[in-house]
Amino acid sequence: MKVEIWSDIACPWCYVGKARFEQALEAFPHRDQVEVVHRSFELDPGRAKGDVQPVISMLTKKYGMSAAQAEAGEDNLGAQAAAIGLEYRTRGRDHGNTFDMHRLLHFAKERGRQDELIQLLYKANFAEERSLFTEGDERLVEIAVAAGLDADDARKVLADPTAYADEVRADEREAGRLGANGVPFFVLDRKYGVSGAQPAEVFQQALTQAWGERSPLQLLDQGDADACGPDGCAVPQK
């Protein structure tokens, strides 16, 4: 079974939702047969690469809330993150463009290190004091190396703005076609969709239902035919 997760590194509910989904997956009897793929979705695609601002300021401007309301929302997120064992800095974080991070995640997918990279990017953004947005490409290279990627290869990807850009845009177009207007958005076998950072119990139910309703292979009876199998190939007898 394949589970695709549309998310953004700047999205706190994606950070929480990933952890809740993984709780459900850990308890799923067929977890070893579930492939998880992370897809790109930018919450702020129009933001310039160098346009970085404090999270609280971004929230007040974007959603028209007061600073007190924004801080209360961050406190709530911090409490929910802590409830599932995640670190979350409720003050002092900043917000910026995540396009290069998504390009790097597609590169990591080719190298089989996508999940490792996205988890480290989440941790860097939500739990660490150093900014993910103001230190330039070398900060991302540092994280890529920690995820098991080659530093020079990561630098080449980041230095070329066209590298994996089409893959990021394709993911975002696909999200639109699937009806995702927010993240996190989980798609199970292209048959079921789960929106938001649902409780682990909801993900458990979705995994069980999607697994149970997989269509078995239908064989067309066209009579006996020569074939090869574990015991070798049948040799026609004259």
PDB file of C-alpha atoms in Angstrom:
ATOM      1  CA  MET A   1       0.000   0.000   0.000  1.00  0.00           C
ATOM      2  CA  LYS A   2       1.255   3.483  -0.811  1.00  0.00           C
ATOM      3  CA  VAL A   3       0.651   6.539   1.363  1.00  0.00           C
ATOM      4  CA  GLU A   4       1.445   9.972  -0.076  1.00  0.00           C
ATOM      5  CA  ILE A   5       1.727  12.924   2.299  1.00  0.00           C
ATOM      6  CA  TRP A   6       1.445  16.471   0.970  1.00  0.00           C
ATOM      7  CA  SER A   7       3.074  18.858   3.438  1.00  0.00           C
ATOM      8  CA  ASP A   8       5.231  21.952   3.934  1.00  0.00           C
ATOM      9  CA  ILE A   9       8.200  22.417   6.256  1.00  0.00           C
ATOM     10  CA  ALA A  10       6.686  25.719   7.427  1.00  0.00           C
ATOM     11  CA  CYS A  11       3.463  23.970   8.487  1.00  0.00           C
ATOM     12  CA  PRO A  12       3.292  23.147  12.224  1.00  0.00           C
ATOM     13  CA  TRP A  13       0.326  20.829  11.759  1.00  0.00           C
ATOM     14  CA  CYS A  14       2.345  18.874   9.190  1.00  0.00           C
ATOM     15  CA  TYR A  15       5.023  18.382  11.846  1.00  0.00           C
ATOM     16  CA  VAL A  16       2.432  17.169  14.356  1.00  0.00           C
ATOM     17  CA  GLY A  17       0.449  15.206  11.763  1.00  0.00           C
ATOM     18  CA  LYS A  18       3.495  13.265  10.579  1.00  0.00           C
ATOM     19  CA  ALA A  19       4.206  12.142  14.146  1.00  0.00           C
ATOM     20  CA  ARG A  20       0.589  11.092  14.712  1.00  0.00           C
ATOM     21  CA  PHE A  21       0.519   9.183  11.431  1.00  0.00           C
ATOM     22  CA  GLU A  22       3.747   7.410  12.364  1.00  0.00           C
ATOM     23  CA  GLN A  23       2.214   6.390  15.695  1.00  0.00           C
ATOM     24  CA  ALA A  24      -0.622   4.755  13.768  1.00  0.00           C
ATOM     25  CA  LEU A  25       1.723   3.183  11.238  1.00  0.00           C
ATOM     26  CA  GLU A  26       3.913   1.703  13.980  1.00  0.00           C
ATOM     27  CA  ALA A  27       0.877  -0.159  15.341  1.00  0.00           C
ATOM     28  CA  PHE A  28      -0.339  -1.250  11.884  1.00  0.00           C
ATOM     29  CA  PRO A  29       0.180  -5.007  11.353  1.00  0.00           C
ATOM     30  CA  HIS A  30       1.190  -4.531   7.703  1.00  0.00           C
ATOM     31  CA  ARG A  31       3.482  -1.532   8.243  1.00  0.00           C
ATOM     32  CA  ASP A  32       6.383  -3.240   6.448  1.00  0.00           C
ATOM     33  CA  GLN A  33       4.269  -3.299   3.301  1.00  0.00           C
ATOM     34  CA  VAL A  34       3.396   0.403   3.379  1.00  0.00           C
ATOM     35  CA  GLU A  35       5.428   2.793   1.221  1.00  0.00           C
ATOM     36  CA  VAL A  36       5.380   6.415   2.417  1.00  0.00           C
ATOM     37  CA  VAL A  37       6.172   9.209  -0.055  1.00  0.00           C
ATOM     38  CA  HIS A  38       6.349  12.899   0.855  1.00  0.00           C
ATOM     39  CA  ARG A  39       4.913  15.351  -1.674  1.00  0.00           C
ATOM     40  CA  SER A  40       5.466  19.078  -2.012  1.00  0.00           C
ATOM     41  CA  PHE A  41       2.999  21.787  -1.020  1.00  0.00           C
ATOM     42  CA  GLU A  42       4.001  25.403  -0.321  1.00  0.00           C
ATOM     43  CA  LEU A  43       1.852  27.368   2.091  1.00  0.00           C
ATOM     44  CA  ASP A  44       3.400  30.628   0.922  1.00  0.00           C
ATOM     45  CA  PRO A  45       4.555  30.058  -2.675  1.00  0.00           C
ATOM     46  CA  GLY A  46       4.612  33.737  -3.569  1.00  0.00           C
ATOM     47  CA  ARG A  47       7.085  34.697  -0.846  1.00  0.00           C
ATOM     48  CA  ALA A  48      10.506  35.765  -2.129  1.00  0.00           C
ATOM     49  CA  LYS A  49      13.457  33.650  -1.060  1.00  0.00           C
ATOM     50  CA  GLY A  50      14.998  36.434   1.033  1.00  0.00           C
ATOM     51  CA  ASP A  51      11.721  37.549   2.620  1.00  0.00           C
ATOM     52  CA  VAL A  52      11.961  36.234   6.184  1.00  0.00           C
ATOM     53  CA  GLN A  53       9.896  37.462   9.125  1.00  0.00           C
ATOM     54  CA  PRO A  54       9.049  36.330  12.663  1.00  0.00           C
ATOM     55  CA  VAL A  55       6.259  33.770  12.840  1.00  0.00           C
ATOM     56  CA  ILE A  56       4.147  35.902  15.198  1.00  0.00           C
ATOM     57  CA  SER A  57       4.385  38.888  12.842  1.00  0.00           C
ATOM     58  CA  MET A  58       3.510  36.700   9.863  1.00  0.00           C
ATOM     59  CA  LEU A  59       0.432  35.323  11.630  1.00  0.00           C
ATOM     60  CA  THR A  60      -0.869  38.746  12.654  1.00  0.00           C
ATOM     61  CA  LYS A  61      -0.431  40.122   9.145  1.00  0.00           C
ATOM     62  CA  LYS A  62      -1.700  37.105   7.195  1.00  0.00           C
ATOM     63  CA  TYR A  63      -4.690  36.217   9.361  1.00  0.00           C
ATOM     64  CA  GLY A  64      -5.553  39.588  10.880  1.00  0.00           C
ATOM     65  CA  MET A  65      -5.194  38.343  14.452  1.00  0.00           C
ATOM     66  CA  SER A  66      -3.672  40.149  17.396  1.00  0.00           C
ATOM     67  CA  ALA A  67      -0.218  39.294  18.708  1.00  0.00           C
ATOM     68  CA  ALA A  68      -1.856  37.806  21.802  1.00  0.00           C
ATOM     69  CA  GLN A  69      -4.032  35.553  19.665  1.00  0.00           C
ATOM     70  CA  ALA A  70      -1.028  34.456  17.601  1.00  0.00           C
ATOM     71  CA  GLU A  71       0.959  33.677  20.735  1.00  0.00           C
ATOM     72  CA  ALA A  72      -1.951  31.713  22.192  1.00  0.00           C
ATOM     73  CA  GLY A  73      -2.134  29.674  18.999  1.00  0.00           C
ATOM     74  CA  GLU A  74       1.577  28.909  19.193  1.00  0.00           C
ATOM     75  CA  ASP A  75       1.200  27.883  22.841  1.00  0.00           C
ATOM     76  CA  ASN A  76      -1.593  25.500  21.854  1.00  0.00           C
ATOM     77  CA  LEU A  77       0.549  23.999  19.117  1.00  0.00           C
ATOM     78  CA  GLY A  78       3.427  23.616  21.559  1.00  0.00           C
ATOM     79  CA  ALA A  79       1.202  21.726  23.972  1.00  0.00           C
ATOM     80  CA  GLN A  80      -0.100  19.397  21.276  1.00  0.00           C
ATOM     81  CA  ALA A  81       3.426  18.746  20.007  1.00  0.00           C
ATOM     82  CA  ALA A  82       4.647  17.998  23.534  1.00  0.00           C
ATOM     83  CA  ALA A  83       1.793  15.523  24.026  1.00  0.00           C
ATOM     84  CA  ILE A  84       3.314  13.286  21.343  1.00  0.00           C
ATOM     85  CA  GLY A  85       6.920  13.831  22.352  1.00  0.00           C
ATOM     86  CA  LEU A  86       7.872  16.585  19.901  1.00  0.00           C
ATOM     87  CA  GLU A  87       9.943  19.636  20.728  1.00  0.00           C
ATOM     88  CA  TYR A  88       8.336  22.912  19.688  1.00  0.00           C
ATOM     89  CA  ARG A  89       9.631  26.442  20.207  1.00  0.00           C
ATOM     90  CA  THR A  90       6.613  28.673  20.686  1.00  0.00           C
ATOM     91  CA  ARG A  91       8.612  31.900  20.473  1.00  0.00           C
ATOM     92  CA  GLY A  92      11.490  33.173  18.361  1.00  0.00           C
ATOM     93  CA  ARG A  93      10.903  31.162  15.189  1.00  0.00           C
ATOM     94  CA  ASP A  94      10.790  32.749  11.758  1.00  0.00           C
ATOM     95  CA  HIS A  95       9.019  32.083   8.484  1.00  0.00           C
ATOM     96  CA  GLY A  96      10.246  32.108   4.894  1.00  0.00           C
ATOM     97  CA  ASN A  97      10.184  30.506   1.458  1.00  0.00           C
ATOM     98  CA  THR A  98      10.450  26.676   1.451  1.00  0.00           C
ATOM     99  CA  PHE A  99      10.841  25.995  -2.288  1.00  0.00           C
ATOM    100  CA  ASP A 100      14.519  25.017  -2.059  1.00  0.00           C
ATOM    101  CA  MET A 101      13.726  22.626   0.773  1.00  0.00           C
ATOM    102  CA  HIS A 102      11.136  20.903  -1.392  1.00  0.00           C
ATOM    103  CA  ARG A 103      13.628  20.645  -4.259  1.00  0.00           C
ATOM    104  CA  LEU A 104      16.131  19.079  -1.870  1.00  0.00           C
ATOM    105  CA  LEU A 105      13.476  16.625  -0.661  1.00  0.00           C
ATOM    106  CA  HIS A 106      12.945  15.391  -4.213  1.00  0.00           C
ATOM    107  CA  PHE A 107      16.694  14.887  -4.547  1.00  0.00           C
ATOM    108  CA  ALA A 108      16.652  12.988  -1.236  1.00  0.00           C
ATOM    109  CA  LYS A 109      13.828  10.789  -2.509  1.00  0.00           C
ATOM    110  CA  GLU A 110      16.041   9.650  -5.391  1.00  0.00           C
ATOM    111  CA  ARG A 111      18.721   8.733  -2.853  1.00  0.00           C
ATOM    112  CA  GLY A 112      16.321   6.909  -0.536  1.00  0.00           C
ATOM    113  CA  ARG A 113      16.745   9.481   2.261  1.00  0.00           C
ATOM    114  CA  GLN A 114      13.574  11.544   1.952  1.00  0.00           C
ATOM    115  CA  ASP A 115      12.012  10.656   5.278  1.00  0.00           C
ATOM    116  CA  GLU A 116      15.282  11.271   7.112  1.00  0.00           C
ATOM    117  CA  LEU A 117      15.631  14.698   5.509  1.00  0.00           C
ATOM    118  CA  ILE A 118      12.086  15.883   6.094  1.00  0.00           C
ATOM    119  CA  GLN A 119      12.255  14.894   9.752  1.00  0.00           C
ATOM    120  CA  LEU A 120      15.491  16.850  10.233  1.00  0.00           C
ATOM    121  CA  LEU A 121      14.048  19.872   8.415  1.00  0.00           C
ATOM    122  CA  TYR A 122      11.012  19.804  10.705  1.00  0.00           C
ATOM    123  CA  LYS A 123      13.234  19.571  13.769  1.00  0.00           C
ATOM    124  CA  ALA A 124      15.407  22.438  12.549  1.00  0.00           C
ATOM    125  CA  ASN A 125      12.394  24.650  11.902  1.00  0.00           C
ATOM    126  CA  PHE A 126      10.305  23.904  14.962  1.00  0.00           C
ATOM    127  CA  ALA A 127      12.707  22.800  17.690  1.00  0.00           C
ATOM    128  CA  GLU A 128      16.116  24.407  17.119  1.00  0.00           C
ATOM    129  CA  GLU A 129      17.198  27.973  17.825  1.00  0.00           C
ATOM    130  CA  ARG A 130      19.132  28.445  14.575  1.00  0.00           C
ATOM    131  CA  SER A 131      17.045  29.775  11.725  1.00  0.00           C
ATOM    132  CA  LEU A 132      16.301  27.557   8.772  1.00  0.00           C
ATOM    133  CA  PHE A 133      15.805  30.616   6.557  1.00  0.00           C
ATOM    134  CA  THR A 134      18.540  33.153   7.280  1.00  0.00           C
ATOM    135  CA  GLU A 135      21.774  31.162   7.129  1.00  0.00           C
ATOM    136  CA  GLY A 136      21.742  30.436   3.399  1.00  0.00           C
ATOM    137  CA  ASP A 137      22.263  27.214   1.499  1.00  0.00           C
ATOM    138  CA  GLU A 138      25.002  25.920   3.800  1.00  0.00           C
ATOM    139  CA  ARG A 139      22.454  25.442   6.587  1.00  0.00           C
ATOM    140  CA  LEU A 140      20.429  23.201   4.265  1.00  0.00           C
ATOM    141  CA  VAL A 141      23.587  21.374   3.161  1.00  0.00           C
ATOM    142  CA  GLU A 142      24.440  20.724   6.805  1.00  0.00           C
ATOM    143  CA  ILE A 143      21.014  19.196   7.372  1.00  0.00           C
ATOM    144  CA  ALA A 144      21.232  17.179   4.144  1.00  0.00           C
ATOM    145  CA  VAL A 145      24.534  15.662   5.289  1.00  0.00           C
ATOM    146  CA  ALA A 146      22.980  14.755   8.652  1.00  0.00           C
ATOM    147  CA  ALA A 147      20.255  12.954   6.680  1.00  0.00           C
ATOM    148  CA  GLY A 148      22.877  10.874   4.885  1.00  0.00           C
ATOM    149  CA  LEU A 149      23.253  12.851   1.661  1.00  0.00           C
ATOM    150  CA  ASP A 150      26.464  13.964  -0.017  1.00  0.00           C
ATOM    151  CA  ALA A 151      27.349  17.596   0.685  1.00  0.00           C
ATOM    152  CA  ASP A 152      28.633  18.413  -2.803  1.00  0.00           C
ATOM    153  CA  ASP A 153      25.592  16.840  -4.454  1.00  0.00           C
ATOM    154  CA  ALA A 154      23.281  18.830  -2.190  1.00  0.00           C
ATOM    155  CA  ARG A 155      25.136  22.051  -3.018  1.00  0.00           C
ATOM    156  CA  LYS A 156      24.762  21.371  -6.729  1.00  0.00           C
ATOM    157  CA  VAL A 157      21.018  20.945  -6.338  1.00  0.00           C
ATOM    158  CA  LEU A 158      20.652  24.160  -4.350  1.00  0.00           C
ATOM    159  CA  ALA A 159      22.900  26.110  -6.731  1.00  0.00           C
ATOM    160  CA  ASP A 160      20.713  25.222  -9.718  1.00  0.00           C
ATOM    161  CA  PRO A 161      17.242  26.784  -9.280  1.00  0.00           C
ATOM    162  CA  THR A 162      15.827  24.512 -11.985  1.00  0.00           C
ATOM    163  CA  ALA A 163      16.914  21.268 -10.297  1.00  0.00           C
ATOM    164  CA  TYR A 164      13.795  19.346  -9.220  1.00  0.00           C
ATOM    165  CA  ALA A 165      11.685  22.485  -9.663  1.00  0.00           C
ATOM    166  CA  ASP A 166       9.394  20.694 -12.125  1.00  0.00           C
ATOM    167  CA  GLU A 167       8.891  17.874  -9.622  1.00  0.00           C
ATOM    168  CA  VAL A 168       7.843  20.321  -6.919  1.00  0.00           C
ATOM    169  CA  ARG A 169       5.366  22.068  -9.225  1.00  0.00           C
ATOM    170  CA  ALA A 170       3.994  18.732 -10.411  1.00  0.00           C
ATOM    171  CA  ASP A 171       3.284  17.719  -6.803  1.00  0.00           C
ATOM    172  CA  GLU A 172       1.504  20.992  -6.181  1.00  0.00           C
ATOM    173  CA  ARG A 173      -0.636  20.638  -9.309  1.00  0.00           C
ATOM    174  CA  GLU A 174      -1.504  17.084  -8.295  1.00  0.00           C
ATOM    175  CA  ALA A 175      -2.581  18.289  -4.867  1.00  0.00           C
ATOM    176  CA  GLY A 176      -5.001  20.653  -6.568  1.00  0.00           C
ATOM    177  CA  ARG A 177      -6.393  17.877  -8.736  1.00  0.00           C
ATOM    178  CA  LEU A 178      -6.947  15.729  -5.656  1.00  0.00           C
ATOM    179  CA  GLY A 179      -8.810  18.534  -3.906  1.00  0.00           C
ATOM    180  CA  ALA A 180      -6.167  19.404  -1.313  1.00  0.00           C
ATOM    181  CA  ASN A 181      -6.403  23.076  -0.381  1.00  0.00           C
ATOM    182  CA  GLY A 182      -4.425  22.710   2.837  1.00  0.00           C
ATOM    183  CA  VAL A 183      -1.886  20.463   4.486  1.00  0.00           C
ATOM    184  CA  PRO A 184      -1.122  17.959   5.799  1.00  0.00           C
ATOM    185  CA  PHE A 185      -3.037  15.875   3.300  1.00  0.00           C
ATOM    186  CA  PHE A 186      -2.684  12.083   3.313  1.00  0.00           C
ATOM    187  CA  VAL A 187      -3.662   9.941   0.327  1.00  0.00           C
ATOM    188  CA  LEU A 188      -3.877   6.177   0.748  1.00  0.00           C
ATOM    189  CA  ASP A 189      -3.543   4.125  -2.437  1.00  0.00           C
ATOM    190  CA  ARG A 190      -5.083   7.013  -4.397  1.00  0.00           C
ATOM    191  CA  LYS A 191      -8.403   5.840  -2.970  1.00  0.00           C
ATOM    192  CA  TYR A 192      -8.799   7.549   0.404  1.00  0.00           C
ATOM    193  CA  GLY A 193      -7.832  11.017   1.563  1.00  0.00           C
ATOM    194  CA  VAL A 194      -7.301  12.195   5.140  1.00  0.00           C
ATOM    195  CA  SER A 195      -7.029  15.932   5.711  1.00  0.00           C
ATOM    196  CA  GLY A 196      -5.294  17.556   8.655  1.00  0.00           C
ATOM    197  CA  ALA A 197      -3.309  16.410  11.686  1.00  0.00           C
ATOM    198  CA  GLN A 198      -5.879  13.856  12.767  1.00  0.00           C
ATOM    199  CA  PRO A 199      -5.521  11.782  15.953  1.00  0.00           C
ATOM    200  CA  ALA A 200      -3.555   8.544  15.563  1.00  0.00           C
ATOM    201  CA  GLU A 201      -6.801   6.594  15.915  1.00  0.00           C
ATOM    202  CA  VAL A 202      -8.175   8.163  12.733  1.00  0.00           C
ATOM    203  CA  PHE A 203      -5.041   7.216  10.821  1.00  0.00           C
ATOM    204  CA  GLN A 204      -5.262   3.680  12.212  1.00  0.00           C
ATOM    205  CA  GLN A 205      -8.821   3.390  10.941  1.00  0.00           C
ATOM    206  CA  ALA A 206      -7.861   4.776   7.532  1.00  0.00           C
ATOM    207  CA  LEU A 207      -4.919   2.380   7.169  1.00  0.00           C
ATOM    208  CA  THR A 208      -7.063  -0.591   8.160  1.00  0.00           C
ATOM    209  CA  GLN A 209      -9.878   0.368   5.800  1.00  0.00           C
ATOM    210  CA  ALA A 210      -7.587   1.061   2.857  1.00  0.00           C
ATOM    211  CA  TRP A 211      -5.732  -2.203   3.396  1.00  0.00           C
ATOM    212  CA  GLY A 212      -8.925  -4.227   3.696  1.00  0.00           C
ATOM    213  CA  GLU A 213     -10.437  -2.762   0.550  1.00  0.00           C
ATOM    214  CA  ARG A 214      -7.483  -3.283  -1.740  1.00  0.00           C
ATOM    215  CA  SER A 215      -8.717  -4.905  -4.946  1.00  0.00           C
ATOM    216  CA  PRO A 216      -7.418  -8.459  -5.338  1.00  0.00           C
ATOM    217  CA  LEU A 217      -5.809  -9.364  -8.649  1.00  0.00           C
ATOM    218  CA  GLN A 218      -8.365 -10.713 -11.089  1.00  0.00           C
ATOM    219  CA  LEU A 219      -6.960 -13.461 -13.315  1.00  0.00           C
ATOM    220  CA  LEU A 220      -8.406 -14.023 -16.767  1.00  0.00           C
ATOM    221  CA  ASP A 221      -8.783 -17.733 -17.514  1.00  0.00           C
ATOM    222  CA  GLN A 222      -7.261 -18.189 -20.924  1.00  0.00           C
ATOM    223  CA  GLY A 223      -6.291 -21.852 -20.558  1.00  0.00           C
ATOM    224  CA  ASP A 224      -2.899 -23.368 -19.862  1.00  0.00           C
ATOM    225  CA  ALA A 225       0.156 -21.651 -21.334  1.00  0.00           C
ATOM    226  CA  ASP A 226       3.874 -22.186 -21.035  1.00  0.00           C
ATOM    227  CA  ALA A 227       5.531 -20.190 -18.280  1.00  0.00           C
ATOM    228  CA  CYS A 228       8.594 -20.065 -16.019  1.00  0.00           C
ATOM    229  CA  GLY A 229       8.393 -20.439 -12.253  1.00  0.00           C
ATOM    230  CA  PRO A 230      10.511 -21.125  -9.151  1.00  0.00           C
ATOM    231  CA  ASP A 231      11.154 -24.684 -10.361  1.00  0.00           C
ATOM    232  CA  GLY A 232      12.321 -23.591 -13.772  1.00  0.00           C
ATOM    233  CA  CYS A 233      10.755 -23.445 -17.204  1.00  0.00           C
ATOM    234  CA  ALA A 234       8.586 -26.135 -18.665  1.00  0.00           C
ATOM    235  CA  VAL A 235      10.135 -27.689 -21.750  1.00  0.00           C
ATOM    236  CA  PRO A 236       7.603 -28.581 -24.431  1.00  0.00           C
ATOM    237  CA  GLN A 237       7.498 -32.293 -25.143  1.00  0.00           C
ATOM    238  CA  LYS A 238       7.415 -33.289 -28.777  1.00  0.00           C
TER     239      LYS A 238
END
